[in-house]
């Protein structure tokens, strides 16, 4: 294993310190615990809090800031944050408007965020994201996994929160965006968790995993490596088949890298996916390409499609200023 680290046990703490120092105009480390908090909170606004295991950067800390999250809780690599950490983040972010948790559908995340909600005794609602169409359940989840579609939920709900909407309406909006969003990922290599010191799974040079999870969980099947056009066709078919009659009209197309795939290849995949979405009846109205929900050093990518209505499109276009997403400001 070759990684730019000092000691395995210090990776998350030292990375978090560097992240908050590099973006000190936007975020800071929580005073009571090591979470990422928006530097300037808005009094009375519903606070959006998310989090999960580290190793998926820039998710979630990279989306803390104006127009998105108020706080994010990083656990150890691929490990859910503890209820105490989540509770500390929720209490620090709450300025009187209540708190909305946005949680990926993994058993540890769902359980720990729910425990934090019960411990708080405050007005907290939860949106659980489950956009992955690859499998109905996996090693880490009961039901579908929450993956890159979480970013889309956080952006749209974050914009609505900036408008001053109440907790119940934000919860309903988050559930609606999640229901309109589907994702599937493919992996060309495994990732290497620092504490393990070796790849999570073995895969041959001429193989790929279809439907892989963001922790390296197996997907639908392992096949021989295909040309990008054929990979794109498989991904589009999986998403549109799952959407069924909803697969029409305007949509956001997100091509997300898993950490070790060059942007040149991600844009190539964007072109290949878009060419196959539009004949299927989906108009790509908004686009995003890059490494946003990663899996450490895994090579591969995911495709996310989110069906838009006029309100969702307006909220997507609203200004955002976070370490990882910035536009309109």
Coordinates of C-alpha atoms in Angstrom, one line a residue:
X1 CA 0.0 0.0 0.0
X2 CA 1.3 3.4 -1.0
X3 CA -0.6 6.4 0.5
X4 CA 0.3 9.9 1.6
X5 CA -0.4 9.4 5.3
X6 CA 1.5 9.6 8.6
X7 CA -0.3 6.9 10.6
X8 CA -3.4 4.9 9.7
X9 CA -5.2 6.0 12.9
X10 CA -4.7 9.7 12.2
X11 CA -5.9 9.8 8.5
X12 CA -9.4 11.2 9.1
X13 CA -8.4 13.6 11.8
X14 CA -5.5 15.1 9.9
X15 CA -7.4 15.2 6.6
X16 CA -10.3 17.0 8.4
X17 CA -7.9 19.6 9.8
X18 CA -6.4 20.3 6.4
X19 CA -9.8 20.5 4.8
X20 CA -11.2 23.0 7.3
X21 CA -8.0 25.1 7.1
X22 CA -8.0 25.2 3.3
X23 CA -11.6 26.3 3.2
X24 CA -11.7 28.4 6.4
X25 CA -13.8 31.1 4.7
X26 CA -16.7 28.6 4.4
X27 CA -16.3 26.0 7.1
X28 CA -14.8 25.3 10.5
X29 CA -14.3 22.3 12.7
X30 CA -17.0 21.9 15.4
X31 CA -16.1 23.2 18.8
X32 CA -17.4 20.2 20.7
X33 CA -16.5 17.4 18.3
X34 CA -14.7 16.8 15.0
X35 CA -17.4 17.6 12.5
X36 CA -17.6 20.1 9.7
X37 CA -19.8 23.2 10.3
X38 CA -20.8 26.1 8.2
X39 CA -18.8 29.1 9.4
X40 CA -21.9 31.5 9.2
X41 CA -25.2 30.1 10.2
X42 CA -28.6 31.7 9.5
X43 CA -30.7 32.3 12.5
X44 CA -34.1 30.5 12.3
X45 CA -33.3 28.5 9.2
X46 CA -33.8 24.7 9.2
X47 CA -30.4 23.2 9.6
X48 CA -29.4 20.5 7.1
X49 CA -27.1 17.8 8.6
X50 CA -25.6 14.9 6.8
X51 CA -22.6 12.6 7.1
X52 CA -21.3 9.1 6.8
X53 CA -18.0 7.2 6.6
X54 CA -15.0 9.0 5.3
X55 CA -13.4 7.9 2.1
X56 CA -16.1 9.4 -0.1
X57 CA -14.8 13.0 -0.3
X58 CA -15.9 15.5 -1.2
X59 CA -19.2 14.0 0.2
X60 CA -20.3 15.2 2.7
X61 CA -18.0 17.9 4.2
X62 CA -17.4 19.4 0.7
X63 CA -21.1 20.3 0.5
X64 CA -21.2 22.3 3.7
X65 CA -21.8 26.0 3.0
X66 CA -24.2 28.5 1.5
X67 CA -27.0 26.7 -0.4
X68 CA -26.4 23.2 0.9
X69 CA -25.5 21.7 4.3
X70 CA -25.0 23.4 7.6
X71 CA -23.0 20.5 9.1
X72 CA -21.5 17.2 8.1
X73 CA -20.3 14.3 10.4
X74 CA -17.3 12.3 9.1
X75 CA -16.9 8.8 10.5
X76 CA -13.8 6.7 10.1
X77 CA -13.2 5.4 6.6
X78 CA -16.3 3.5 5.4
X79 CA -17.7 3.6 9.0
X80 CA -20.7 5.5 10.2
X81 CA -20.2 8.5 12.5
X82 CA -21.2 7.8 16.1
X83 CA -24.6 9.1 17.5
X84 CA -22.7 11.4 19.9
X85 CA -20.9 13.1 17.0
X86 CA -24.1 13.4 15.0
X87 CA -25.9 14.9 18.0
X88 CA -23.1 17.4 18.6
X89 CA -23.3 18.5 14.9
X90 CA -27.1 18.8 15.1
X91 CA -27.0 20.9 18.3
X92 CA -24.3 23.2 16.9
X93 CA -26.2 23.7 13.6
X94 CA -29.7 24.3 15.0
X95 CA -30.5 28.0 15.2
X96 CA -34.2 27.5 16.1
X97 CA -35.7 26.2 12.9
X98 CA -35.3 22.5 13.5
X99 CA -33.0 20.0 11.9
X100 CA -33.2 17.8 8.8
X101 CA -31.0 14.8 8.6
X102 CA -30.1 13.6 5.1
X103 CA -28.9 10.0 5.4
X104 CA -27.7 7.4 2.9
X105 CA -29.4 4.1 3.2
X106 CA -26.7 2.1 5.0
X107 CA -27.7 0.2 8.2
X108 CA -25.0 1.9 10.3
X109 CA -25.8 5.4 9.1
X110 CA -29.6 5.0 9.5
X111 CA -29.3 3.4 12.9
X112 CA -26.8 6.0 14.3
X113 CA -28.7 9.1 12.9
X114 CA -31.9 7.7 14.3
X115 CA -30.3 7.2 17.7
X116 CA -29.0 10.8 17.6
X117 CA -32.5 12.0 16.8
X118 CA -33.9 10.1 19.8
X119 CA -31.2 11.4 22.1
X120 CA -31.7 15.1 21.0
X121 CA -35.3 15.5 22.1
X122 CA -35.6 18.2 19.4
X123 CA -37.6 18.6 16.2
X124 CA -35.6 16.5 13.8
X125 CA -36.8 14.9 10.5
X126 CA -35.0 12.5 8.2
X127 CA -34.7 12.0 4.5
X128 CA -33.1 8.6 3.6
X129 CA -31.6 8.4 0.1
X130 CA -31.8 5.1 -1.7
X131 CA -31.1 5.9 -5.4
X132 CA -28.9 2.8 -6.3
X133 CA -30.7 0.5 -8.8
X134 CA -28.0 -2.1 -8.8
X135 CA -29.3 -4.3 -6.0
X136 CA -32.2 -4.3 -3.6
X137 CA -30.0 -5.1 -0.6
X138 CA -26.3 -5.4 0.0
X139 CA -23.6 -6.1 2.6
X140 CA -24.3 -2.8 4.3
X141 CA -27.9 -2.0 3.6
X142 CA -31.5 -3.2 3.9
X143 CA -33.1 -2.0 0.7
X144 CA -31.4 0.1 -1.9
X145 CA -28.1 1.9 -1.1
X146 CA -27.9 5.7 -1.0
X147 CA -25.1 6.8 -3.4
X148 CA -24.4 9.8 -5.6
X149 CA -28.0 10.9 -5.8
X150 CA -27.5 12.1 -2.2
X151 CA -25.7 15.1 -3.7
X152 CA -28.7 16.1 -5.7
X153 CA -31.0 15.8 -2.7
X154 CA -28.6 18.0 -0.6
X155 CA -28.4 20.6 -3.3
X156 CA -32.1 21.0 -4.1
X157 CA -33.2 20.8 -0.4
X158 CA -30.4 23.1 0.6
X159 CA -31.6 25.8 -1.8
X160 CA -35.1 25.5 -0.5
X161 CA -33.9 25.8 3.1
X162 CA -32.1 29.0 2.2
X163 CA -35.6 30.3 1.2
X164 CA -36.8 29.8 4.7
X165 CA -39.1 26.8 4.2
X166 CA -40.2 24.9 7.2
X167 CA -39.0 21.4 8.3
X168 CA -42.1 19.5 7.1
X169 CA -41.9 21.0 3.6
X170 CA -38.2 20.3 3.3
X171 CA -38.7 16.7 4.4
X172 CA -41.4 16.3 1.7
X173 CA -39.2 17.9 -0.9
X174 CA -36.2 15.7 -0.1
X175 CA -38.4 12.5 -0.3
X176 CA -39.7 13.8 -3.7
X177 CA -36.2 14.4 -5.1
X178 CA -35.0 11.0 -3.9
X179 CA -37.9 9.3 -5.5
X180 CA -37.1 11.0 -8.8
X181 CA -33.4 9.9 -8.7
X182 CA -31.7 6.7 -9.9
X183 CA -28.0 5.7 -10.0
X184 CA -25.8 2.8 -11.0
X185 CA -22.0 2.4 -10.7
X186 CA -19.3 0.4 -12.4
X187 CA -15.8 -0.4 -11.0
X188 CA -12.6 -1.2 -12.9
X189 CA -10.5 -1.7 -9.8
X190 CA -11.0 -2.1 -6.1
X191 CA -10.2 0.5 -3.5
X192 CA -7.7 0.2 -0.6
X193 CA -8.8 1.1 2.9
X194 CA -5.8 2.4 4.8
X195 CA -6.5 0.2 7.8
X196 CA -6.7 -2.9 5.7
X197 CA -3.6 -2.1 3.6
X198 CA -4.8 -4.2 0.6
X199 CA -7.5 -4.0 -2.0
X200 CA -11.0 -4.7 -0.8
X201 CA -11.6 -7.2 -3.6
X202 CA -9.7 -8.8 -6.4
X203 CA -10.6 -8.2 -10.0
X204 CA -8.7 -9.2 -13.1
X205 CA -7.2 -6.7 -15.5
X206 CA -9.8 -7.7 -18.1
X207 CA -12.8 -7.6 -15.8
X208 CA -15.3 -5.0 -14.4
X209 CA -17.9 -5.0 -11.8
X210 CA -21.4 -3.7 -12.8
X211 CA -23.5 -2.2 -10.0
X212 CA -20.7 -1.8 -7.5
X213 CA -21.3 0.0 -4.2
X214 CA -19.3 3.0 -3.0
X215 CA -17.6 0.8 -0.4
X216 CA -16.6 -1.8 -2.9
X217 CA -19.6 -4.0 -2.3
X218 CA -20.4 -6.4 -5.2
X219 CA -23.1 -5.4 -7.7
X220 CA -25.2 -7.2 -10.2
X221 CA -22.4 -9.2 -11.9
X222 CA -18.8 -9.3 -12.9
X223 CA -18.1 -9.3 -16.6
X224 CA -15.3 -8.8 -19.1
X225 CA -14.3 -5.2 -19.7
X226 CA -16.4 -3.5 -22.4
X227 CA -16.0 -0.4 -24.5
X228 CA -17.4 2.8 -22.9
X229 CA -20.3 2.9 -25.3
X230 CA -21.5 -0.6 -24.2
X231 CA -21.0 0.3 -20.5
X232 CA -23.1 3.5 -21.0
X233 CA -25.8 1.5 -22.7
X234 CA -26.0 -1.0 -19.8
X235 CA -26.2 1.9 -17.3
X236 CA -28.9 3.8 -19.2
X237 CA -30.9 0.6 -19.6
X238 CA -30.7 -0.2 -15.8
X239 CA -31.8 3.4 -14.9
X240 CA -34.6 3.8 -17.5
X241 CA -36.0 0.4 -16.8
X242 CA -36.2 1.1 -13.1
X243 CA -37.8 4.5 -13.7
X244 CA -40.4 3.0 -16.1
X245 CA -42.9 5.5 -17.3
X246 CA -41.2 8.3 -15.3
X247 CA -38.2 8.1 -17.7
X248 CA -39.2 11.1 -19.8
X249 CA -38.8 14.9 -19.8
X250 CA -36.0 17.0 -18.4
X251 CA -33.4 15.5 -16.1
X252 CA -30.1 16.2 -14.3
X253 CA -27.3 13.9 -15.5
X254 CA -24.5 13.4 -13.0
X255 CA -21.4 11.4 -14.1
X256 CA -19.5 10.8 -10.8
X257 CA -16.0 9.5 -10.5
X258 CA -15.0 7.0 -7.8
X259 CA -11.6 8.7 -7.2
X260 CA -9.1 7.2 -9.6
X261 CA -10.7 7.9 -13.0
X262 CA -9.4 10.8 -15.0
X263 CA -11.8 13.6 -16.0
X264 CA -11.1 12.9 -19.7
X265 CA -12.7 9.5 -19.2
X266 CA -15.6 10.9 -17.1
X267 CA -16.4 13.4 -19.9
X268 CA -16.2 10.6 -22.4
X269 CA -18.7 8.6 -20.3
X270 CA -20.9 11.7 -20.1
X271 CA -21.1 11.9 -23.9
X272 CA -21.8 8.2 -24.2
X273 CA -24.5 8.2 -21.6
X274 CA -26.2 11.4 -22.9
X275 CA -26.3 10.0 -26.5
X276 CA -28.3 7.0 -25.1
X277 CA -30.6 8.9 -22.7
X278 CA -32.1 11.3 -25.1
X279 CA -33.4 8.7 -27.6
X280 CA -35.0 7.0 -24.6
X281 CA -37.1 10.2 -24.0
X282 CA -34.9 12.0 -21.4
X283 CA -33.7 15.5 -22.1
X284 CA -30.5 16.4 -20.2
X285 CA -31.3 19.8 -18.9
X286 CA -28.6 20.1 -16.3
X287 CA -25.2 18.4 -16.1
X288 CA -22.5 17.7 -13.5
X289 CA -19.3 15.8 -14.1
X290 CA -16.5 15.0 -11.7
X291 CA -15.4 13.3 -8.5
X292 CA -18.1 14.0 -5.9
X293 CA -19.0 10.8 -4.2
X294 CA -15.9 8.7 -4.3
X295 CA -14.6 5.4 -3.0
X296 CA -11.0 6.3 -2.0
X297 CA -8.8 5.3 -5.0
X298 CA -11.3 3.1 -6.9
X299 CA -11.3 3.4 -10.7
X300 CA -14.8 3.6 -12.2
X301 CA -17.8 5.8 -12.2
X302 CA -21.5 6.1 -11.6
X303 CA -24.3 7.5 -13.6
X304 CA -27.2 9.4 -11.8
X305 CA -30.3 10.6 -13.4
X306 CA -32.8 12.8 -11.6
X307 CA -36.1 13.7 -13.2
X308 CA -36.8 17.4 -13.0
X309 CA -39.9 19.5 -12.5
X310 CA -39.9 23.3 -12.7
X311 CA -39.4 23.8 -9.0
X312 CA -36.6 21.3 -8.7
X313 CA -34.8 22.9 -11.7
X314 CA -35.1 26.4 -10.2
X315 CA -33.7 25.1 -6.9
X316 CA -30.9 23.3 -8.6
X317 CA -29.9 26.5 -10.3
X318 CA -30.0 28.5 -7.1
X319 CA -26.7 29.9 -5.9
X320 CA -24.3 27.6 -4.0
X321 CA -21.0 28.3 -2.3
X322 CA -19.3 25.2 -0.8
X323 CA -15.8 23.8 -1.1
X324 CA -16.9 21.3 -3.8
X325 CA -19.8 23.1 -5.6
X326 CA -19.9 26.8 -6.5
X327 CA -22.1 28.7 -8.9
X328 CA -24.3 31.7 -9.1
X329 CA -22.5 33.7 -6.4

